[in-house]
Amino acid sequence: LKLHMFSPEMFTTKGRNFLSEQDYVIKCWGYLIETIFRSSGVMAHWGDTISSFSMELGMHPRMDLRLINLSVEDLKEALDIGNAEFSRAETETKYYKDLLKLVISSKIHLNELVKD
C-alpha cells in the first residue's frame, strides 16, 4: 500500500513504459528481502550472478537474486538456499525459461549438499 501511496508513477502506463526490470526489483522487493534476511546467516546477492558450482559444471545461469548461506568461510563455496528471477512483463515463454533455470540451479546445489 505504501508503494501505491508514495510511488504511484510505478503503476501508470507512462511509468511502466519507462521503468526497467531492476527499477521494479529494487523499489518493490529490495527493502523487503533485505529486511527479512538481516542477521539471519543468509545474504541476498543481487544482480545477474552465477554460482561457482554451476560454473564448475560449465553452466552459466545468471540469477537476479541468490540467497546465500553465510556459514562457510569462502563465499564462493557457499550454497544457494534460494534463487529468484524477476520480470517486468510476464509471458509464458519467459516464465518457463526462468523456471527451468531455477530448477536446474537448485538441483546443482542439492547435489552439492548431498555430496558433502
Short mmCIF file of C-alpha atoms in Angstrom, two decimals, residues 8 10 16-18 24 27 29-30 37 45 49 52-53 55 64 67 71 73 75 80-81 83 85-86 94 111 116:
data_model
loop_
_atom_site.label_atom_id
_atom_site.label_comp_id
_atom_site.label_asym_id
_atom_site.label_seq_id
_atom_site.Cartn_x
_atom_site.Cartn_y
_atom_site.Cartn_z
CA PRO A 8 2.14 5.89 -7.85
CA MET A 10 5.20 2.85 -10.98
CA ARG A 16 5.60 1.01 -16.87
CA ASN A 17 6.94 2.01 -20.27
CA PHE A 18 9.88 3.89 -18.77
CA TYR A 24 10.78 -2.71 -10.07
CA LYS A 27 11.68 -0.41 -5.45
CA TRP A 29 11.38 -6.15 -3.35
CA GLY A 30 14.81 -4.86 -2.29
CA PHE A 37 17.15 -11.81 5.96
CA HIS A 45 23.10 -11.46 -3.52
CA THR A 49 25.23 -13.54 -10.55
CA SER A 52 30.58 -21.24 -8.53
CA PHE A 53 29.05 -24.73 -8.50
CA MET A 55 30.40 -22.65 -13.34
CA ASP A 64 18.55 -12.00 -10.44
CA LEU A 67 20.04 -16.24 -1.20
CA SER A 71 28.02 -20.39 7.38
CA GLU A 73 34.41 -19.10 5.23
CA LEU A 75 31.56 -17.30 -0.03
CA ASP A 80 22.43 -21.08 -2.54
CA ILE A 81 19.44 -21.70 -0.32
CA ASN A 83 17.06 -18.25 -6.10
CA GLU A 85 14.12 -14.38 -11.22
CA PHE A 86 12.21 -11.17 -11.80
CA LYS A 94 9.78 -16.14 -20.03
CA ASN A 111 23.68 -32.40 -5.48
CA ASP A 116 29.05 -33.42 1.29
#
